[in-house]
Short mmCIF file of C-alpha atoms in Angstrom, two decimals:
data_model
loop_
_atom_site.label_atom_id
_atom_site.label_comp_id
_atom_site.label_asym_id
_atom_site.label_seq_id
_atom_site.Cartn_x
_atom_site.Cartn_y
_atom_site.Cartn_z
CA MET A 1 70.15 149.36 20.24
CA VAL A 2 72.20 146.48 18.77
CA GLN A 3 73.22 148.60 15.77
CA GLU A 4 74.31 151.40 18.09
CA ILE A 5 76.52 148.99 20.04
CA LEU A 6 78.08 147.61 16.85
CA GLU A 7 78.82 151.13 15.63
CA LYS A 8 80.71 151.84 18.87
CA ILE A 9 82.66 148.58 18.53
CA LYS A 10 83.71 149.49 14.98
CA LYS A 11 85.62 152.46 16.38
CA THR A 12 87.73 150.35 18.76
CA LYS A 13 91.04 148.51 18.54
CA VAL A 14 91.58 145.31 20.54
CA LEU A 15 94.97 143.74 21.23
CA VAL A 16 94.85 139.93 21.50
CA VAL A 17 97.85 138.12 23.01
CA GLY A 18 98.15 134.41 23.56
CA ASP A 19 98.69 130.87 22.34
CA LEU A 20 98.38 130.54 18.57
CA MET A 21 97.37 127.38 16.77
CA LEU A 22 96.05 126.11 13.47
CA ASP A 23 92.92 123.96 13.59
CA ARG A 24 92.94 121.38 10.79
CA TYR A 25 89.85 119.32 9.97
CA TRP A 26 89.82 116.14 7.87
CA GLN A 27 86.32 114.93 7.10
CA GLY A 28 85.37 111.63 5.50
CA GLU A 29 83.09 108.60 5.56
CA VAL A 30 83.47 105.43 7.62
CA GLU A 31 82.32 102.38 5.68
CA ARG A 32 84.37 99.57 7.18
CA ILE A 33 86.61 98.47 10.04
CA SER A 34 90.31 97.93 9.51
CA PRO A 35 91.43 94.27 9.26
CA GLU A 36 94.66 95.27 11.01
CA ALA A 37 92.99 96.49 14.22
CA PRO A 38 89.42 97.14 15.48
CA VAL A 39 89.42 100.77 14.31
CA PRO A 40 87.30 102.56 11.69
CA ILE A 41 88.78 103.39 8.30
CA VAL A 42 88.03 106.99 7.33
CA GLY A 43 88.07 107.79 3.64
CA ILE A 44 89.27 111.41 3.44
CA ASN A 45 87.98 113.58 0.60
CA ARG A 46 90.53 116.31 -0.18
CA GLU A 47 87.66 118.72 -0.83
CA HIS A 48 86.66 118.30 2.82
CA ILE A 49 89.99 119.33 4.36
CA ARG A 50 89.69 122.65 6.20
CA GLU A 51 92.18 124.84 8.03
CA LEU A 52 91.08 127.52 10.48
CA PRO A 53 92.89 129.81 12.95
CA GLY A 54 92.61 128.45 16.49
CA GLY A 55 93.36 129.47 20.07
CA ALA A 56 94.15 133.18 20.40
CA ALA A 57 93.89 133.43 16.61
CA ASN A 58 90.23 132.40 16.82
CA VAL A 59 89.66 135.08 19.47
CA ALA A 60 91.07 137.64 17.02
CA ARG A 61 88.75 136.36 14.27
CA ASN A 62 85.76 136.85 16.55
CA VAL A 63 86.87 140.38 17.42
CA THR A 64 87.02 141.42 13.76
CA ALA A 65 83.72 139.62 13.05
CA LEU A 66 82.13 142.11 15.46
CA GLY A 67 83.63 144.98 13.47
CA ALA A 68 86.51 146.04 15.71
CA GLU A 69 90.11 146.33 14.57
CA CYS A 70 92.42 143.71 16.01
CA THR A 71 96.14 143.16 16.37
CA LEU A 72 97.21 139.61 17.24
CA LEU A 73 100.46 138.77 19.04
CA GLY A 74 101.74 135.26 19.62
CA ILE A 75 104.55 132.78 19.03
CA THR A 76 104.88 130.37 16.10
CA GLY A 77 107.50 128.16 14.57
CA ASP A 78 109.31 129.01 11.34
CA ASP A 79 107.28 126.63 9.18
CA PRO A 80 104.54 126.42 6.51
CA ASP A 81 101.81 126.16 9.17
CA ALA A 82 102.79 129.57 10.56
CA LYS A 83 102.58 131.07 7.08
CA THR A 84 99.16 129.46 6.52
CA LEU A 85 97.89 130.82 9.83
CA LYS A 86 99.07 134.36 9.12
CA LYS A 87 97.75 134.34 5.54
CA LYS A 88 94.28 133.21 6.60
CA LEU A 89 94.05 135.79 9.37
CA GLU A 90 95.24 138.75 7.33
CA GLN A 91 93.35 137.96 4.11
CA GLU A 92 90.12 136.41 5.36
CA ASP A 93 89.65 137.96 8.80
CA ARG A 94 91.38 141.38 8.49
CA VAL A 95 93.56 140.72 11.54
CA LYS A 96 96.93 142.46 11.83
CA CYS A 97 99.47 139.80 12.83
CA ASP A 98 102.81 140.41 14.52
CA PHE A 99 104.22 137.03 15.49
CA VAL A 100 107.38 136.13 17.37
CA THR A 101 109.15 133.35 15.46
CA ASP A 102 110.79 130.55 17.43
CA GLU A 103 112.88 128.46 15.02
CA THR A 104 113.22 125.67 17.60
CA ILE A 105 109.49 124.80 17.73
CA GLN A 106 106.73 123.76 15.37
CA THR A 107 103.60 125.85 15.10
CA ILE A 108 100.84 124.25 17.16
CA VAL A 109 98.42 122.25 15.00
CA LYS A 110 95.31 120.43 16.17
CA LEU A 111 94.15 117.87 13.62
CA ARG A 112 90.59 116.61 14.01
CA ILE A 113 89.30 113.57 12.10
CA ILE A 114 85.52 113.86 11.59
CA SER A 115 82.92 111.51 10.16
CA GLN A 116 79.15 111.98 10.03
CA ASN A 117 79.46 115.13 12.14
CA GLN A 118 81.27 113.24 14.91
CA GLN A 119 84.85 113.88 15.97
CA LEU A 120 86.64 110.53 16.00
CA ILE A 121 90.05 111.63 17.21
CA ARG A 122 92.20 114.72 17.67
CA LEU A 123 95.95 114.76 17.07
CA ASP A 124 98.00 117.59 18.63
CA PHE A 125 101.35 118.69 17.20
CA GLU A 126 103.25 121.02 19.51
CA SER A 127 106.55 121.64 21.30
CA PRO A 128 107.53 123.78 24.32
CA ILE A 129 108.09 127.52 23.91
CA THR A 130 111.27 128.99 25.41
CA ARG A 131 111.15 131.80 28.00
CA LYS A 132 113.30 134.00 25.76
CA HIS A 133 110.54 134.16 23.16
CA SER A 134 107.80 134.82 25.71
CA GLN A 135 109.86 137.81 26.88
CA ARG A 136 110.02 139.08 23.30
CA LEU A 137 106.23 138.70 23.13
CA GLU A 138 105.88 140.93 26.18
CA GLU A 139 108.09 143.54 24.54
CA LYS A 140 105.90 143.52 21.44
CA MET A 141 102.78 143.93 23.57
CA GLN A 142 104.28 147.00 25.20
CA GLU A 143 104.79 148.55 21.75
CA TYR A 144 101.08 148.25 20.92
CA LEU A 145 99.44 149.25 24.22
CA ARG A 146 99.23 152.96 23.48
CA THR A 147 97.25 152.51 20.26
CA HIS A 148 94.71 149.94 21.51
CA ASP A 149 91.65 150.24 23.75
CA ALA A 150 91.80 146.87 25.55
CA VAL A 151 93.96 143.75 25.84
CA VAL A 152 92.64 140.20 25.71
CA PHE A 153 94.89 137.38 26.95
CA SER A 154 93.99 133.96 25.54
CA ASP A 155 95.80 131.36 27.66
CA TYR A 156 95.75 127.76 26.46
CA GLY A 157 98.65 126.76 28.71
CA LYS A 158 101.08 126.32 25.80
CA GLY A 159 103.78 128.67 27.12
CA SER A 160 103.23 131.94 25.26
CA LEU A 161 101.92 133.65 28.41
CA THR A 162 104.52 132.60 30.96
CA ARG A 163 105.02 136.34 31.63
CA VAL A 164 101.31 137.13 31.85
CA SER A 165 101.63 138.67 35.34
CA SER A 166 103.93 141.46 34.16
CA MET A 167 101.92 141.79 30.94
CA ILE A 168 98.79 142.51 32.97
CA ALA A 169 100.73 144.95 35.14
CA ASN A 170 101.90 146.79 32.01
CA ALA A 171 98.36 146.98 30.67
CA LYS A 172 97.02 148.35 33.94
CA LYS A 173 99.87 150.85 34.13
CA SER A 174 98.83 152.06 30.67
CA LYS A 175 95.20 152.26 31.91
CA LYS A 176 94.04 149.59 29.45
CA PRO A 177 91.48 146.94 30.50
CA ALA A 178 93.07 143.47 30.68
CA LEU A 179 90.74 140.51 30.17
CA VAL A 180 91.87 136.91 30.56
CA ASP A 181 90.56 133.54 29.37
CA PRO A 182 92.48 131.57 32.03
CA LYS A 183 94.06 128.13 32.18
CA GLY A 184 95.41 125.91 34.95
CA ASP A 185 94.83 125.90 38.70
CA ASP A 186 96.81 129.01 39.73
CA TYR A 187 94.86 132.19 39.06
CA SER A 188 97.27 134.30 41.10
CA ILE A 189 99.29 134.79 37.90
CA TYR A 190 96.33 136.84 36.60
CA ARG A 191 96.24 139.14 39.64
CA ASN A 192 94.87 142.65 38.91
CA ALA A 193 93.20 141.59 35.66
CA THR A 194 90.03 143.52 34.85
CA MET A 195 88.11 140.29 34.29
CA ILE A 196 88.66 136.56 33.89
CA THR A 197 86.27 134.29 31.95
CA PRO A 198 86.67 130.66 33.09
CA ASN A 199 84.11 127.99 32.29
CA ARG A 200 82.44 126.18 35.17
CA LYS A 201 84.92 123.29 35.25
CA GLU A 202 87.90 125.65 35.21
CA PHE A 203 86.42 127.86 37.93
CA GLU A 204 85.57 124.92 40.22
CA ARG A 205 89.06 123.51 39.78
CA VAL A 206 90.43 126.63 41.46
CA ALA A 207 87.63 127.86 43.73
CA GLY A 208 85.89 124.58 44.60
CA ARG A 209 82.56 123.10 43.55
CA PHE A 210 79.31 125.03 43.85
CA SER A 211 75.73 123.75 43.72
CA ASN A 212 73.77 126.99 43.34
CA ASP A 213 74.15 130.65 42.37
CA GLY A 214 74.61 131.73 45.97
CA GLU A 215 77.66 129.50 46.44
CA LEU A 216 79.06 130.63 43.08
CA ILE A 217 78.71 134.31 44.01
CA GLU A 218 80.35 133.72 47.40
CA LYS A 219 83.33 131.89 45.89
CA ALA A 220 83.70 134.39 43.05
CA ASN A 221 83.58 137.39 45.37
CA ARG A 222 86.24 135.81 47.57
CA MET A 223 88.46 135.29 44.52
CA ILE A 224 87.83 138.84 43.31
CA LYS A 225 88.88 140.23 46.69
CA GLU A 226 91.97 138.04 47.02
CA LEU A 227 93.27 138.56 43.47
CA CYS A 228 92.06 142.13 42.87
CA PHE A 229 89.88 141.35 39.85
CA GLU A 230 87.10 143.77 38.97
CA SER A 231 84.71 141.00 37.95
CA ILE A 232 84.47 137.34 36.91
CA LEU A 233 82.39 135.81 34.12
CA VAL A 234 81.73 132.08 34.57
CA THR A 235 80.39 130.32 31.48
CA ARG A 236 78.15 127.34 32.26
CA GLY A 237 77.28 125.76 28.92
CA SER A 238 73.54 125.20 28.49
CA GLU A 239 72.93 126.88 31.87
CA GLY A 240 74.13 130.23 30.53
CA MET A 241 76.75 132.37 32.25
CA ASN A 242 77.14 134.32 35.48
CA TRP A 243 78.72 137.77 35.59
CA ILE A 244 79.88 138.45 39.14
CA ASP A 245 80.66 142.08 39.92
CA PRO A 246 80.83 143.25 43.58
CA ASP A 247 79.89 146.79 42.52
CA ASP A 248 76.74 145.61 40.74
CA LEU A 249 74.22 144.45 43.33
CA PRO A 250 72.91 141.80 43.94
CA GLY A 251 76.35 140.67 42.81
CA SER A 252 75.60 138.38 39.89
CA ARG A 253 73.78 138.54 36.58
CA LEU A 254 72.66 135.21 35.12
CA HIS A 255 72.51 135.33 31.33
CA GLY A 256 70.53 132.41 29.91
CA THR A 257 71.07 130.53 26.66
CA ARG A 258 68.95 129.25 23.81
CA ALA A 259 69.71 125.58 23.20
CA ARG A 260 71.19 124.53 19.85
CA GLU A 261 72.18 121.09 18.61
CA VAL A 262 75.92 121.13 17.82
CA TYR A 263 78.51 118.41 17.31
CA ASP A 264 81.59 120.55 18.03
CA VAL A 265 81.81 123.22 20.75
CA THR A 266 85.37 124.18 19.77
CA GLY A 267 85.98 127.90 20.27
CA ALA A 268 82.92 128.74 22.38
CA GLY A 269 85.09 130.33 25.08
CA ASP A 270 86.96 132.27 22.40
CA THR A 271 83.70 133.85 21.25
CA VAL A 272 82.81 134.88 24.81
CA ILE A 273 86.13 136.59 25.60
CA ALA A 274 86.22 138.28 22.17
CA THR A 275 82.71 139.69 22.61
CA ILE A 276 83.37 140.91 26.14
CA GLY A 277 86.73 142.34 25.09
CA ALA A 278 85.21 144.29 22.19
CA GLY A 279 82.45 145.57 24.46
CA VAL A 280 84.86 146.70 27.16
CA ALA A 281 87.07 148.37 24.55
CA ALA A 282 84.02 150.30 23.33
CA LYS A 283 83.10 151.18 26.95
CA ILE A 284 79.69 149.54 26.59
#
């Protein structure tokens, strides 16, 4: 059964559009406290410096890991970090990249300092994206719609998807499923999306708190009706995830989890939207 699903996914092409970033990890040992201030001194070993695609780029990596073809659209600066990101994606993860270059910004980088499997601090390097470049991103998306089976929008609130409403409309007009990993407290910008995949905190921020599955289903169904979604997937960490679909009685499927000890949950939502996107593209 699993092999049959993977074979179907291999025949699909997924278009991923969203906020691009480079995740940089510096790992070292803490052996003393600084005499200048009460902070730990981390001795960084150059062999333990890693760089990985993040944000929408991580979604694309997950899509290709499942066997599907993937084209990634996003906005970067004109800098070495953008070149590193593209090189890693195309060589290591078989992702086709078509980036809009904004010379006025720096490519988003998230630098994490780690010691003994614990994240000590994260430093974010970013600058605002102009509306002109988000419009160019929409134009690029339109060029690729015909040749892809589904579109995944990965919104980290960094400005690449300021035109997401018209992007979704274009996808629906082309009869392509549009799935969204949302951000912020205004989900009306994702109106008519096929599915959104917020985590519990993100969902409650918009729909209000819930204490049981019944309340979750009620709030999700109300949102689906108001914003014309086909379904909503709410991820709930160790509690699993709920798939709410009004056409699939009793209205919600609870998918459980198997607990694992991890020190970094970075990218968990990316894996979810990539898996769902590949499945939808394959009509599973």
